[in-house]
Short mmCIF file of C-alpha atoms and ligand atoms in Angstrom, two decimals:
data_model
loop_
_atom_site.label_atom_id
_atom_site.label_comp_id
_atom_site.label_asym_id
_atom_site.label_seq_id
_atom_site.Cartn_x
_atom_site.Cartn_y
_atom_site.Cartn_z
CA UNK S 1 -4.57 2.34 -23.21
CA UNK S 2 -4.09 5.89 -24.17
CA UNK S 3 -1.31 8.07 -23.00
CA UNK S 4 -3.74 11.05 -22.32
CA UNK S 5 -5.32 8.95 -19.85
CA UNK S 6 -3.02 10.58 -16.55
CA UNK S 7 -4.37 13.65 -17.58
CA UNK S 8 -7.43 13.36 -18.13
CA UNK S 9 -9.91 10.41 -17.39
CA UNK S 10 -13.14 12.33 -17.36
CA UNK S 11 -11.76 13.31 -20.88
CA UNK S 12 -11.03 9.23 -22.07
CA UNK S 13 -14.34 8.22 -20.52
CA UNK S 14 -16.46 11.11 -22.12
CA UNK S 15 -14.68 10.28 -25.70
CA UNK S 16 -14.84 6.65 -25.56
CA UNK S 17 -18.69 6.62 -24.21
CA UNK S 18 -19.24 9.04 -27.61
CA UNK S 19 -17.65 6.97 -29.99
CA UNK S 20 -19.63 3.84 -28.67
CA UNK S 21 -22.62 6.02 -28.72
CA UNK S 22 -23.92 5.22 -25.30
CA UNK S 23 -23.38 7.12 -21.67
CA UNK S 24 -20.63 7.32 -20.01
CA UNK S 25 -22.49 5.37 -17.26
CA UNK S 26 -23.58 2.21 -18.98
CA UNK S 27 -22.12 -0.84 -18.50
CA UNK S 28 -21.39 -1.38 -22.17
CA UNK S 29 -18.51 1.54 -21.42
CA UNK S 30 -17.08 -0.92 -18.35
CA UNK S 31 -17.17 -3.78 -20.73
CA UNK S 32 -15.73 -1.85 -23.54
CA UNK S 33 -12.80 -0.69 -21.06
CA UNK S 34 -11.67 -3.94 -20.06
CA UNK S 35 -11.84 -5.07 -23.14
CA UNK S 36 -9.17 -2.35 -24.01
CA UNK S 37 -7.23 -3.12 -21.10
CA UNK S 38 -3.89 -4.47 -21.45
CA UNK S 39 -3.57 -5.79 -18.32
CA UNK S 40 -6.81 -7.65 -18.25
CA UNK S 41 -5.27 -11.08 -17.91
CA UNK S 42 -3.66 -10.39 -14.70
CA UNK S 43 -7.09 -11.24 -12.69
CA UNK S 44 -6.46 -14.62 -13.69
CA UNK S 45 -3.39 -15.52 -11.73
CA UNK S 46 -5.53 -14.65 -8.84
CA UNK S 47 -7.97 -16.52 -7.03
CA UNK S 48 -11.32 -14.12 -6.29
CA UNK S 49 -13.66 -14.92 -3.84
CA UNK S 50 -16.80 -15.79 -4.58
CA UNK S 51 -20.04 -14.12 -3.33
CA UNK S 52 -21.77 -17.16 -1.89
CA UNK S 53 -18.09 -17.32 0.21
CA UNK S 54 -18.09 -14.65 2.08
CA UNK S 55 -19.55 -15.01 5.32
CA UNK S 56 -21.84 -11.50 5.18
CA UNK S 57 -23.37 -12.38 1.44
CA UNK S 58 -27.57 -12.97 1.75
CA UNK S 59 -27.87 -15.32 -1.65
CA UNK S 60 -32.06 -13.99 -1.57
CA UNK S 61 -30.45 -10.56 -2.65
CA UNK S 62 -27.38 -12.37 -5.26
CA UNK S 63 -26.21 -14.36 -7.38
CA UNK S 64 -24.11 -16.63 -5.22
CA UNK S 65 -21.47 -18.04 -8.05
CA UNK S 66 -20.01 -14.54 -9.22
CA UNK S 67 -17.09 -13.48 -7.98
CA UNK S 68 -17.14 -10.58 -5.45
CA UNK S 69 -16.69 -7.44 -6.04
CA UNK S 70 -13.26 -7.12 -4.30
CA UNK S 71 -12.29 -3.73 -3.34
CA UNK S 72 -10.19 -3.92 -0.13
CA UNK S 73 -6.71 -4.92 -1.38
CA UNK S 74 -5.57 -1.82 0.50
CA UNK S 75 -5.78 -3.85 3.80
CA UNK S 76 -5.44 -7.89 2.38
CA UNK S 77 -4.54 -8.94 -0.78
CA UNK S 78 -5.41 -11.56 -3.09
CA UNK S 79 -4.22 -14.59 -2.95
CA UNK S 80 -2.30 -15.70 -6.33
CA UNK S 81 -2.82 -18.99 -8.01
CA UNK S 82 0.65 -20.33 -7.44
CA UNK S 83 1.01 -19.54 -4.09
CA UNK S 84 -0.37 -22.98 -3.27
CA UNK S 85 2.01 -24.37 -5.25
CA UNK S 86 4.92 -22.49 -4.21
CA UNK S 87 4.03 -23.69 -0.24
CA UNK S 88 3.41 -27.50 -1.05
CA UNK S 89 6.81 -27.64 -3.02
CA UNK S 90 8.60 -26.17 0.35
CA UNK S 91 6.05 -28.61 2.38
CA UNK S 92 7.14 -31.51 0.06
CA UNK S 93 10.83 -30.72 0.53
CA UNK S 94 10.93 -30.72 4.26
CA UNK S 95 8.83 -33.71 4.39
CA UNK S 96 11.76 -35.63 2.53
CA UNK S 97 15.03 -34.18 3.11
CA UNK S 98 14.52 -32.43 6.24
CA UNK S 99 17.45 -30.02 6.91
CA UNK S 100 19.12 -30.30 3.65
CA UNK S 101 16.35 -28.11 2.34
CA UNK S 102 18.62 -25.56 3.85
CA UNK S 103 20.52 -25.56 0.67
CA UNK S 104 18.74 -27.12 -1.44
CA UNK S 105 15.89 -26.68 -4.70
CA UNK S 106 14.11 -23.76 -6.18
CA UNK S 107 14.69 -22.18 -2.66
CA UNK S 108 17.10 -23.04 -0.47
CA UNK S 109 15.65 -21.85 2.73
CA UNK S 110 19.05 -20.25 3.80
CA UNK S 111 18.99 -17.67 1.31
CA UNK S 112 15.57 -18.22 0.06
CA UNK S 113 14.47 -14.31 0.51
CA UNK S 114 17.78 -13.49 -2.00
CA UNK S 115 15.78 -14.55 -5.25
CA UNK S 116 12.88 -12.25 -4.66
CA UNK S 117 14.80 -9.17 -3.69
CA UNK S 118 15.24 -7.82 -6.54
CA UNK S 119 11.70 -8.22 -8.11
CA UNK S 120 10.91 -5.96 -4.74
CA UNK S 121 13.39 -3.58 -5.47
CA UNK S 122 12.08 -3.14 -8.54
CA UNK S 123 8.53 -2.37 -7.45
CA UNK S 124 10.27 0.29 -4.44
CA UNK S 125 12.27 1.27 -7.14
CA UNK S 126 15.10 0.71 -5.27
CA UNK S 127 18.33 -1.36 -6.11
CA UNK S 128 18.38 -4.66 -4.39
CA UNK S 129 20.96 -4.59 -1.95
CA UNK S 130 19.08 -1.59 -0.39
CA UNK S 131 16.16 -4.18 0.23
CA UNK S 132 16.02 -6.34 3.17
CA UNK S 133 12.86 -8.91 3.19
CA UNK S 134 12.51 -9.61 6.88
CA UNK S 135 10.16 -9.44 10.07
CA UNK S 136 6.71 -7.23 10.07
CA UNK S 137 6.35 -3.77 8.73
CA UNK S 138 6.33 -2.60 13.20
CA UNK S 139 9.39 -4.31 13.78
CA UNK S 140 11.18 -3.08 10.72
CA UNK S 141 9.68 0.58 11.86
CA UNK S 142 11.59 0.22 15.18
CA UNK S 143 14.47 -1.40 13.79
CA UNK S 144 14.84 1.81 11.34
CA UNK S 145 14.06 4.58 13.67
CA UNK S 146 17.16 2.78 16.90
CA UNK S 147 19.28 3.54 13.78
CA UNK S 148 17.68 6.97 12.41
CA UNK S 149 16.69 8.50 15.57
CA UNK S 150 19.87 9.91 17.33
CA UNK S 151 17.65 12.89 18.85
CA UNK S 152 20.29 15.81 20.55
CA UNK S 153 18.78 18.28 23.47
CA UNK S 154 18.25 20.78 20.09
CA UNK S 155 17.04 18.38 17.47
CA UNK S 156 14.50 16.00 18.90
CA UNK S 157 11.31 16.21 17.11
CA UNK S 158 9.68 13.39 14.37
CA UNK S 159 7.72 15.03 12.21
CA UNK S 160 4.72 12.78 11.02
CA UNK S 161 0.95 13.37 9.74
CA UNK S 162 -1.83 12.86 12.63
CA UNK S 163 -3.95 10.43 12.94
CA UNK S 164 -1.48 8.33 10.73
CA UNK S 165 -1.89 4.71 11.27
CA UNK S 166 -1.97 3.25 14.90
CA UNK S 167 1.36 1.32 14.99
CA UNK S 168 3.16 4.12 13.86
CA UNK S 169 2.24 6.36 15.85
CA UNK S 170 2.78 3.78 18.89
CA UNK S 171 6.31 3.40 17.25
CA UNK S 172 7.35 6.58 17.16
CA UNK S 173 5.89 7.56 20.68
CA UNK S 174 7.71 4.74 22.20
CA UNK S 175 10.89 5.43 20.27
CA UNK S 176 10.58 9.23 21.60
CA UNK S 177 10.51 7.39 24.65
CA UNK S 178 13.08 5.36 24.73
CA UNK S 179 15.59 7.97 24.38
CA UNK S 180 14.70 9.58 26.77
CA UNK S 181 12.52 12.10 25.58
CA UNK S 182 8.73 13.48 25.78
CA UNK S 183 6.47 12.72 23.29
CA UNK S 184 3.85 15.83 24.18
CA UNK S 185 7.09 17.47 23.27
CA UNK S 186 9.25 15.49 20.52
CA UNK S 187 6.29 14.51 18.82
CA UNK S 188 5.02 16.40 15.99
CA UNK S 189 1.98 15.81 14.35
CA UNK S 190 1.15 17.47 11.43
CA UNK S 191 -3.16 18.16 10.58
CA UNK S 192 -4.85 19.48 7.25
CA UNK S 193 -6.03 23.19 7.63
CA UNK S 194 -9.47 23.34 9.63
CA UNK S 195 -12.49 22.11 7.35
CA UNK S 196 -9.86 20.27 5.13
CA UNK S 197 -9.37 16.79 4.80
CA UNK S 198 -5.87 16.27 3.50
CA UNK S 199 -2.94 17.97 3.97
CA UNK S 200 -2.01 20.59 1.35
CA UNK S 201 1.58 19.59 -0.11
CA UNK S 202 2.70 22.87 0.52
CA UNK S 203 2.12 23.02 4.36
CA UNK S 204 4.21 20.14 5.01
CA UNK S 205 7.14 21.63 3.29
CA UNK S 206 6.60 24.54 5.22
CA UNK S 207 6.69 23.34 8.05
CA UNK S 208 10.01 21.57 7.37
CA UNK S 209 11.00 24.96 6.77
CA UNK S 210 10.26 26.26 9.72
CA UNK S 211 11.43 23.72 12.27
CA UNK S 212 13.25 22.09 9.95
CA UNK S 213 16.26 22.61 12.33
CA UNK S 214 14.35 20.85 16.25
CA UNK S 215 13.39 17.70 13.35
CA UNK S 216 15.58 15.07 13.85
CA UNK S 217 13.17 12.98 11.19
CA UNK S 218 10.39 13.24 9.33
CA UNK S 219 8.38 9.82 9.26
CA UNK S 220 5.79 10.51 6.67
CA UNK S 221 3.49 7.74 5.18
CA UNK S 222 3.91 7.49 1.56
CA UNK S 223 0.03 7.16 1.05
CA UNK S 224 -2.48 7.82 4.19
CA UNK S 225 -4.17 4.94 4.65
CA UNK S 226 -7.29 6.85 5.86
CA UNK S 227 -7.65 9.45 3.08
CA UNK S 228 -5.74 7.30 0.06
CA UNK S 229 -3.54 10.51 -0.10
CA UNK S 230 -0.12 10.08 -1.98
CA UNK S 231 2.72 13.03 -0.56
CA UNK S 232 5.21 13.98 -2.69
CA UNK S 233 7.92 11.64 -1.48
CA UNK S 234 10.51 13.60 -3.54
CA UNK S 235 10.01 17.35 -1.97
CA UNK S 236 9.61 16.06 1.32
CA UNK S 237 12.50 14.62 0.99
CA UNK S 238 14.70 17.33 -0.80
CA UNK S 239 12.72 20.03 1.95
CA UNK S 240 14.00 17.69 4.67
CA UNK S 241 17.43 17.10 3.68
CA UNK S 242 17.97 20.77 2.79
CA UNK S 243 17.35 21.03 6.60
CA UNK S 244 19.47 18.44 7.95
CA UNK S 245 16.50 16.09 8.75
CA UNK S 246 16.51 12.16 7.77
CA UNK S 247 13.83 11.44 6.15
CA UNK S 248 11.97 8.18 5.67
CA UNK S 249 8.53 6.82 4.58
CA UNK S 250 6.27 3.97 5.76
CA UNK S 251 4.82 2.80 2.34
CA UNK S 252 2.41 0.50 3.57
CA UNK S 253 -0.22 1.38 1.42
CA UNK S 254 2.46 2.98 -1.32
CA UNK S 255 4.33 0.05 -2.42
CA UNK S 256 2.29 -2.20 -5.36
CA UNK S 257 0.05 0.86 -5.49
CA UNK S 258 2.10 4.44 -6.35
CA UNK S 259 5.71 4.55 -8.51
CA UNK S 260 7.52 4.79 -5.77
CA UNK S 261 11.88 6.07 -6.69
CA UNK S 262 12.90 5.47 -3.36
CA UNK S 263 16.89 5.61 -4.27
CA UNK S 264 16.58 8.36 -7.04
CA UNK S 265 14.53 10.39 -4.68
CA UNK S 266 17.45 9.69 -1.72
CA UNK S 267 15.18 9.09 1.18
CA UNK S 268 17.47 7.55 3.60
CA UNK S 269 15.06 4.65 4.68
CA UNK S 270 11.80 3.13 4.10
CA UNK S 271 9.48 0.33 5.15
CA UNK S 272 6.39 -1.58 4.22
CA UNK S 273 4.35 -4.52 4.71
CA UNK S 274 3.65 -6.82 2.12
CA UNK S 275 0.11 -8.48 2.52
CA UNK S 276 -2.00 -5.31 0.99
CA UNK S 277 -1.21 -4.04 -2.58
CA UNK S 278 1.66 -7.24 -2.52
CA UNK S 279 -0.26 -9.56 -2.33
CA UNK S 280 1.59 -11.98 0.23
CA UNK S 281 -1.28 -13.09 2.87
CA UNK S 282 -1.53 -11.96 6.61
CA UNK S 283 1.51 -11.64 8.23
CA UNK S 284 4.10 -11.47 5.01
CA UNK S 285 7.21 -10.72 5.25
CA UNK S 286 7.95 -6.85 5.65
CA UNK S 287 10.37 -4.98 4.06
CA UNK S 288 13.00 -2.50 4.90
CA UNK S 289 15.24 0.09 2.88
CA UNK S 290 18.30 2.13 3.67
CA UNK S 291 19.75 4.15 0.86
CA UNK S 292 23.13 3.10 -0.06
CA UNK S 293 24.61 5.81 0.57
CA UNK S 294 24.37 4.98 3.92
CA UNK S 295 25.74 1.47 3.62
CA UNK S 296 28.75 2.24 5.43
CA UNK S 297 27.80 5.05 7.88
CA UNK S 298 24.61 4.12 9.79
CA UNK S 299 24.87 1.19 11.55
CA UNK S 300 21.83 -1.11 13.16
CA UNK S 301 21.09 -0.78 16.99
CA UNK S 302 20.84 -4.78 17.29
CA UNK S 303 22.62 -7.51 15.84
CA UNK S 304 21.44 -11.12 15.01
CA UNK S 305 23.55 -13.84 13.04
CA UNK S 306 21.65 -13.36 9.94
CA UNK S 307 22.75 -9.80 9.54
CA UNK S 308 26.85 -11.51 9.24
CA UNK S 309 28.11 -12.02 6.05
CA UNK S 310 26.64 -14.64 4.58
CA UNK S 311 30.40 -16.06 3.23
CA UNK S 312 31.33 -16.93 6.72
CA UNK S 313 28.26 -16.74 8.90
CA UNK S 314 28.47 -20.43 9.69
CA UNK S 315 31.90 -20.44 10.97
CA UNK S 316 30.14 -19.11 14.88
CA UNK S 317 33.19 -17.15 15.18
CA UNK S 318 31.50 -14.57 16.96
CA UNK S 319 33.24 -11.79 15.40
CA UNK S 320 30.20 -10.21 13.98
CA UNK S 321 31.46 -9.63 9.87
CA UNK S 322 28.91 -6.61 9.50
CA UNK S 323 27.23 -6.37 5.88
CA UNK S 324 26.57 -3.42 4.46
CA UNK S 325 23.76 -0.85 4.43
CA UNK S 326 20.27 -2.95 5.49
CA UNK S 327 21.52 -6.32 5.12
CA UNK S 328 23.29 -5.87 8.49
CA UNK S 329 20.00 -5.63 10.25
CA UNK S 330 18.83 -9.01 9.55
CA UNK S 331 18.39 -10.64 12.75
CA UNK S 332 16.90 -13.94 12.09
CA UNK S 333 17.19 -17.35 9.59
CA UNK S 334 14.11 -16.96 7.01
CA UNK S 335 10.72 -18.15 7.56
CA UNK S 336 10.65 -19.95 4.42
CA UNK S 337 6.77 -20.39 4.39
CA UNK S 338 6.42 -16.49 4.18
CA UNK S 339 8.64 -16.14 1.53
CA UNK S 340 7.28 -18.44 -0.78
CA UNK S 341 3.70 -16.35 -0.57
CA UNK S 342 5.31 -13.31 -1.58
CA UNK S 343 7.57 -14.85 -4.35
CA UNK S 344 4.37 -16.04 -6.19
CA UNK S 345 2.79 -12.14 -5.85
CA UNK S 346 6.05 -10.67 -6.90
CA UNK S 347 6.52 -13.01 -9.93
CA UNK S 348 2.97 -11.12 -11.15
CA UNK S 349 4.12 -8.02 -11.09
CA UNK S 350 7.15 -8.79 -12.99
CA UNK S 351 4.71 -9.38 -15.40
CA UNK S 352 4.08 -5.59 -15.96
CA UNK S 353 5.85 -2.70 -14.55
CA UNK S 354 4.49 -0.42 -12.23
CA UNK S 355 3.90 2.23 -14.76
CA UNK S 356 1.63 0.14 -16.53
CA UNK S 357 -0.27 -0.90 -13.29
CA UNK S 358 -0.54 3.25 -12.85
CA UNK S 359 -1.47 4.07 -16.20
CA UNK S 360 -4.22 1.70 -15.52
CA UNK S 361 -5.10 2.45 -12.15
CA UNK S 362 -5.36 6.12 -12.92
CA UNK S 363 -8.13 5.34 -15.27
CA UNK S 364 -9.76 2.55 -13.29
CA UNK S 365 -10.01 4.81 -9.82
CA UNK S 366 -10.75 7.79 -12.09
CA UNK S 367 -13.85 6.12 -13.57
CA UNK S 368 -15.10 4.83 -9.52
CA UNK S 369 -14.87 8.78 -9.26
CA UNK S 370 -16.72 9.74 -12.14
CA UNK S 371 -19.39 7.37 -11.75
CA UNK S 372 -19.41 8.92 -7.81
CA UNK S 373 -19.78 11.95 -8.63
CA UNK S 374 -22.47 11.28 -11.53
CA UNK S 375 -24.85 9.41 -8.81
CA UNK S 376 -24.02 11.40 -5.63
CA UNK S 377 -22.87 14.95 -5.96
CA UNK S 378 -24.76 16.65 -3.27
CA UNK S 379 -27.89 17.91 -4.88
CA UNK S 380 -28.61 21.47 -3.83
CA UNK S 381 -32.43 21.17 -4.77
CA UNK S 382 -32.77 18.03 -2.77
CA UNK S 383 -30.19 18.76 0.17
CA UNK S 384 -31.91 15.51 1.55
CA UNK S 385 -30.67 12.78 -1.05
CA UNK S 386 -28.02 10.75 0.20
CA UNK S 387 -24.72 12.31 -1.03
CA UNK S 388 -20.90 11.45 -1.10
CA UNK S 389 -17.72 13.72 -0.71
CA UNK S 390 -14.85 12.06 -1.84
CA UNK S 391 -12.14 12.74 0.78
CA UNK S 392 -9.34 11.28 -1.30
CA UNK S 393 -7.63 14.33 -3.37
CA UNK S 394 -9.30 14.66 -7.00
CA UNK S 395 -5.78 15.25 -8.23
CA UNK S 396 -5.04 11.51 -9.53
CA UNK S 397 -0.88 12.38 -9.34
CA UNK S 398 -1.67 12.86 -5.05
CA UNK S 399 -3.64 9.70 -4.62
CA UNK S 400 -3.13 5.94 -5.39
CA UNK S 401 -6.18 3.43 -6.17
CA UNK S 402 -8.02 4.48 -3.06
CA UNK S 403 -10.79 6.60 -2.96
CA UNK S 404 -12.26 7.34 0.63
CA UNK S 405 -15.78 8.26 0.65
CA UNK S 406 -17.94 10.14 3.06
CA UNK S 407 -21.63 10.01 3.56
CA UNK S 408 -24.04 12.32 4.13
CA UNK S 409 -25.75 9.51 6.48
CA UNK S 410 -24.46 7.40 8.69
CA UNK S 411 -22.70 4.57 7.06
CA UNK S 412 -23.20 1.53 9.02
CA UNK S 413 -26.47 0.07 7.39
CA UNK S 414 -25.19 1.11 3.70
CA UNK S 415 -22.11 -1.59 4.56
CA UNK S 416 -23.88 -4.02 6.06
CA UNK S 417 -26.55 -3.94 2.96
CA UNK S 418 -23.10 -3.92 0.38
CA UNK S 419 -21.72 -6.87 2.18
CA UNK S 420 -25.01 -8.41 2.19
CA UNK S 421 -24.23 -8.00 -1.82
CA UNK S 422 -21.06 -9.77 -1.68
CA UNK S 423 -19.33 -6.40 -2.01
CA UNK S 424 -15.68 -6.52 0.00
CA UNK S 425 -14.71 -3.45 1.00
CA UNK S 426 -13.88 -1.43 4.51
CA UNK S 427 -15.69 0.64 6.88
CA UNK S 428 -14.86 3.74 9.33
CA UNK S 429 -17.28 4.86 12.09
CA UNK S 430 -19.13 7.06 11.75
CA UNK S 431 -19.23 7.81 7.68
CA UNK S 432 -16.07 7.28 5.77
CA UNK S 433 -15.71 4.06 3.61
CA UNK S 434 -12.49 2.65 2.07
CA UNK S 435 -13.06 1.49 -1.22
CA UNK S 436 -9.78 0.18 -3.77
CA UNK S 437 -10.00 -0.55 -7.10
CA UNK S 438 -6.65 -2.96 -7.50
CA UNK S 439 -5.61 -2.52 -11.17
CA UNK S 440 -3.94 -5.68 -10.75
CA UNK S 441 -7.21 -7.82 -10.29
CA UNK S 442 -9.98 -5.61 -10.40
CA UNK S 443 -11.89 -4.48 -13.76
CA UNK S 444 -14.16 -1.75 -14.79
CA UNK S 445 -17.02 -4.01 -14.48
CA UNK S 446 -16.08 -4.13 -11.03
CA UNK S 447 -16.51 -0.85 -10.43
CA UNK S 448 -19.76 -0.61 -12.61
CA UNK S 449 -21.09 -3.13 -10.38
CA UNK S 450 -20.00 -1.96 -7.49
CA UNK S 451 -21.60 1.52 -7.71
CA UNK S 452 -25.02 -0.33 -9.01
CA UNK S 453 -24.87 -2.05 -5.83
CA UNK S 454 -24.04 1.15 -3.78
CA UNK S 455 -27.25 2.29 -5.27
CA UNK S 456 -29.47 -0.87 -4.02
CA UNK S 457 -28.05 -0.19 -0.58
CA UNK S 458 -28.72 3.37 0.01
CA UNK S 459 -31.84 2.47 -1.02
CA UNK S 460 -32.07 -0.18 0.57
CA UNK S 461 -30.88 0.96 4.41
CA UNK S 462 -32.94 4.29 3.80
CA UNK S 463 -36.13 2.20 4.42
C1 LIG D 501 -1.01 -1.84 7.56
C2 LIG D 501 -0.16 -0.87 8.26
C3 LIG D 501 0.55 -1.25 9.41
C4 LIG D 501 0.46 -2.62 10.00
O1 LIG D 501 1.64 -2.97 10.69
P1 LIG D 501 2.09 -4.48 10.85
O2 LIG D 501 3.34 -4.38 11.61
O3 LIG D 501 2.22 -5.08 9.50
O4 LIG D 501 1.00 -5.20 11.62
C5 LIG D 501 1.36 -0.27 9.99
N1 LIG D 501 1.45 0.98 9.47
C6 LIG D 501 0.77 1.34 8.37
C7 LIG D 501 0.91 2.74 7.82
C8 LIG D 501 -0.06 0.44 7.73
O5 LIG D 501 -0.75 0.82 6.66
#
């Protein structure tokens, strides 16, 4: 792939198409970029559902034995080839040595979660012993904020975006709560500008600014789910620091999609699930990071065995021996049957590096947008033609693999009539639709075909 490529796709695309001598919308260019793409082979330590498998696919309209064109790994992840494997080994170990799997094989289920820490770290960009693999993205949320949230009678407020993602927003109302305080008042959610759709970088740092000093912490999401948005983790940060503020990120839908520097930035602590860009099934484990240089100074609100060193943790002395930093929030022993999920998706991305999945997925989601914009720019001589706005920022640097897409009509037949064509992707009432091209499984075929069948379906739910 070509090093321009961040800058520029529109430019890659246009030269690329010229020097095959066809358009920049035929397949033969979607062919002729995944045949260029280094990461190609990555697809195949996934398994892809096929069309005639999903339950919405009508086989009169496709070909049932092709895989689907998968393009929600923002909410559920593929499931990798050795995951299986991975589970059955675990399964098989249990089955004959019953509790001496504790401590021993591959994974001894005591400390199982240890061997994959790192491989997370890496993809957080964090070091490892700021990682802790445990419980659900919610729970690690509340664990984080008991710790982070120490509002005073002058410094109460969170500072997050509106409408950010349901839990969180629960989360942080209830945390408000719990200390005693008013959400209508503590609670500060920031919106884009009227007739905007995402927030402009600059007005979150201003705000900062301005009531920098009433924000006890800014809980920002590293990319919106709804609008595939990416915020500048690194000012927000610096902006809320320079105020006194913590500052910490859900990256639900950052981590295994954006480069993500969460120590080298400093944000003081972070969480994120692990079944959408990572790959680890419904329900993975979640992770949790607190910046070492807090290792010492903020403690956890609760205490369970498994956050006691782990050198003496079976001695039940019940002097709690506190580790360090995020490792002292552990509560609970391992589910070993989530871990080994997770170890099979992290294993593929230590495959590549996360610059190499962004070089590519810069290129892949800038091509979705090309072709987009090609087909459904809003016509001004035929105001009447089905059109999309792209709600997702057009700078590729503020967005990850996501592109959001608004209709000019209403959206619920054009799903229906995708999914009828063994297209996977996700819907929003009453015109938005969530479509993620994963440059760890998906190709530029995929997208080809997926805005072919776009086409088919306007057509076809316009009738
Ligand atoms: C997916 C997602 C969640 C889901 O929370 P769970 O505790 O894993 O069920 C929460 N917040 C955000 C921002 C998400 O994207």
């Amino acid at each position: 792939m070509e090093p321009s490529v961040a800058s520029s796709p529109r430019a890659v695309l246009e030269r690329l198409s010229e020097k095959l001598g066809c358009r920049p919308t035929s397949k033969e260019l979607a062919a002729e970029l995944d045949q260029q793409d280094e990461l190609k082979h990555l697809r195949q330590q996934f398994l892809l559902p096929k069309v005639a498998d999903l339950p919405p696919s009508d086989l009169s309209l496709v070909d049932g034995s092709q895989e689907c064109v998968y393009f929600v790994g923002n909410s559920l992840g593929l499931q990798p080839k050795s995951t299986e494997k991975y589970l059955k080994e675990e399964l098989k170990k249990w089955a004959k040595m019953g509790i001496h799997g504790h401590t021993e094989g591959r994974r001894p289920w005591a400390w199982a979660e240890e061997t994959i820490e790192k491989l997370m770290a890496n993809i957080v960009g964090a070091k490892p012993e700021e990682v802790a693999l445990m419980n659900g993205l919610t729970v690690n949320l509340h664990l984080l904020l008991l710790s982070f949230y120490k509002p005073t009678a002058t410094r109460h407020k969170i500072l997050m975006e509106d409408k950010a993602f349901p839990s969180d927003h629960y989360a942080v109302e209830s945390q408000i709560r719990l200390q005693g305080h008013d959400p209508k008042e503590s609670m500060l959610c920031l919106s884009p500008r009227p007739g905007e759709d995402t927030l402009r970088p600059e007005d979150i740092l201003e705000v900062i600014e301005k009531q920098g000093d009433c924000i006890a912490v800014v809980m920002f999401s590293g990319v919106q789910y709804y609008t595939g948005q990416l915020f500048d983790m690194e000012a927000i940060t610096r902006a809320g620091h320079k105020k006194g503020c913590y500052v910490g990120f859900d990256c639900a839908h950052a981590a295994g999609n954006a480069e993500l520097k969460l120590h080298d930035w400093g944000v003081d602590f972070a969480c994120w699930c692990s079944y959408k860009y990572v790959n680890s099934g419904a329900g993975g484990l979640a992770g949790a990071f607190i910046h070492e240089k807090h290792a010492e100074s903020v403690r956890p609100a609760l205490l369970g065995w498994w956050g006691h060193d782990i050198k003496t943790r079976f001695h039940m002395s019940n002097v709690m021996e506190l580790q360090p930093g995020v490792n002292g929030y552990r509560l609970s022993n391992q589910p070993i049957l989530l871990v080994c999920p997770l170890q099979a998706s992290l294993e593929i991305f230590n495959m590549t590096s996360m610059q190499a999945l962004r070089r590519k997925s810069m290129l892949l989601t800038g091509y979705l947008e090309y072709l987009i914009q090609h087909y459904y720019t809003r016509n001004p001589h035929r105001p009447d033609k089905p059109h999309v706005t792209i709600l997702t920022p057009k700078d590729p640097q503020q967005r990850g693999c996501q592109l959001s897409l608004s209709f000019s009509v209403p959206i619920g037949r054009v799903f229906h009539e995708l999914e009828r064509r063994g297209v996977a992707c996700d819907m929003r009432e009453p015109s938005v639709l969530r479509v993620a091209p994963v440059p760890l499984y998906n190709s530029f075929v995929d997208v080809h075909r997926f805005v072919e069948l776009l086409g088919e379906s306007l057509a076809a739910s316009q009738k």
